[in-house]
């Protein structure tokens, strides 16, 4: 990456020696005004062979901040910022400097999430209960209920169901990527076991139901999470047991289905069938503790498909009799993986972002965050492993700032 930047800068310098670089307006204004911690998209209409965006660093020296055609600016503090774009071209190289005036927000930003945009859990034993579904509720209704649970006021758990089930939310501002610091945290309900039948285990475990985190910029500016997504690569991203590009489809239980009792705890071992692109077919089992419908009531489709990264199963029946399952924690980088009060293990860095090919991606900030259940496993009487979340907060907003008003 650094070598490509040097080649591009050198090409621009050489072309500049051969002819005067014109100063033109290329679809980017001379001056912009934007509130701090809000994404500003800059898109040059002028095509070229390469793009270099630079800004003065703290010592006043030009520093390369981007090499893609589009640049997403986020100002951390009020003031004037000067952004220069150089477009490489064999015939018409272009240079353009824009001043961006960043203003202090009129109303202080909240540390907590302000909007839930999507809630699509996979089938699971807590679905339709956390939060409660009422006949006739739409996804918009359920999103409001989810916000009431995890918006920082109540800390009521929300379940994402079996593998792939997800929730997407946003703050009232762009969450900044501050290099070297954790940018946000998401709480769950993970806990460590008081004891384990396996004294040789070296990993902490108990109830760990790891959820994978995705982030996105509002690239098209429409306020909807329909932009490219980037995974925050946790400790297991490159593990041999991790499967990328995993797909799984769940099938609604037919009305004439006859339950297959397994034991005293499992009242239907073939309740909701699923099939994955790994060739494995299985079932979300129904247990005696949760008798409601496990299929999200507001989802009318008979098939639900989810995709993403699938982590290796982390649950082990340490009793070998089906009575004591331990769900072992992964080192870092997942929601509902470690207890909330254990160091920074519930916190996340935007710098962990990777693209669909696993290449690191630098993002100045993110506008949308998505969490989905990262494992696909059944643990006997415990049921499926389903990520739960209780709240999310921006670690760069001081604690004590007023909570958002939920309509």
PDB file of C-alpha atoms in Angstrom, residues 9 35 40-41 51 60 82 90 99 105 113 137 142 176 188 213 226 252 289 316-317 354 356 376 384 388 390:
ATOM      1  CA  UNK A   9       2.830  10.665  -5.664  1.00  0.00           C
ATOM      2  CA  UNK A  35     -20.776  19.546  12.236  1.00  0.00           C
ATOM      3  CA  UNK A  40     -18.848  14.266   4.678  1.00  0.00           C
ATOM      4  CA  UNK A  41     -18.476  12.428   1.368  1.00  0.00           C
ATOM      5  CA  UNK A  51      -6.137   9.762  -6.623  1.00  0.00           C
ATOM      6  CA  UNK A  60       2.101  21.342   8.974  1.00  0.00           C
ATOM      7  CA  UNK A  82      -7.637  21.894   4.328  1.00  0.00           C
ATOM      8  CA  UNK A  90      -1.232  11.442 -18.570  1.00  0.00           C
ATOM      9  CA  UNK A  99     -11.518  24.098   2.995  1.00  0.00           C
ATOM     10  CA  UNK A 105     -22.826  20.469  17.284  1.00  0.00           C
ATOM     11  CA  UNK A 113     -27.333   4.543  20.391  1.00  0.00           C
ATOM     12  CA  UNK A 137     -46.008  -5.957  15.226  1.00  0.00           C
ATOM     13  CA  UNK A 142     -39.765  -4.403  16.939  1.00  0.00           C
ATOM     14  CA  UNK A 176     -14.733   8.261  15.299  1.00  0.00           C
ATOM     15  CA  UNK A 188     -23.923  -8.726  26.617  1.00  0.00           C
ATOM     16  CA  UNK A 213     -19.363  -6.998  14.608  1.00  0.00           C
ATOM     17  CA  UNK A 226     -27.327  -0.263   2.398  1.00  0.00           C
ATOM     18  CA  UNK A 252     -40.345 -22.466   8.842  1.00  0.00           C
ATOM     19  CA  UNK A 289     -38.296 -24.051  28.939  1.00  0.00           C
ATOM     20  CA  UNK A 316     -18.188 -28.604  25.149  1.00  0.00           C
ATOM     21  CA  UNK A 317     -20.196 -31.074  27.200  1.00  0.00           C
ATOM     22  CA  UNK A 354     -11.272  -5.704   6.946  1.00  0.00           C
ATOM     23  CA  UNK A 356     -14.599  -9.038   2.048  1.00  0.00           C
ATOM     24  CA  UNK A 376     -24.014 -22.376  14.809  1.00  0.00           C
ATOM     25  CA  UNK A 384     -28.878 -22.901  20.613  1.00  0.00           C
ATOM     26  CA  UNK A 388     -27.538 -11.283  23.419  1.00  0.00           C
ATOM     27  CA  UNK A 390     -27.785  -5.078  26.448  1.00  0.00           C
TER      28      UNK A 390
END
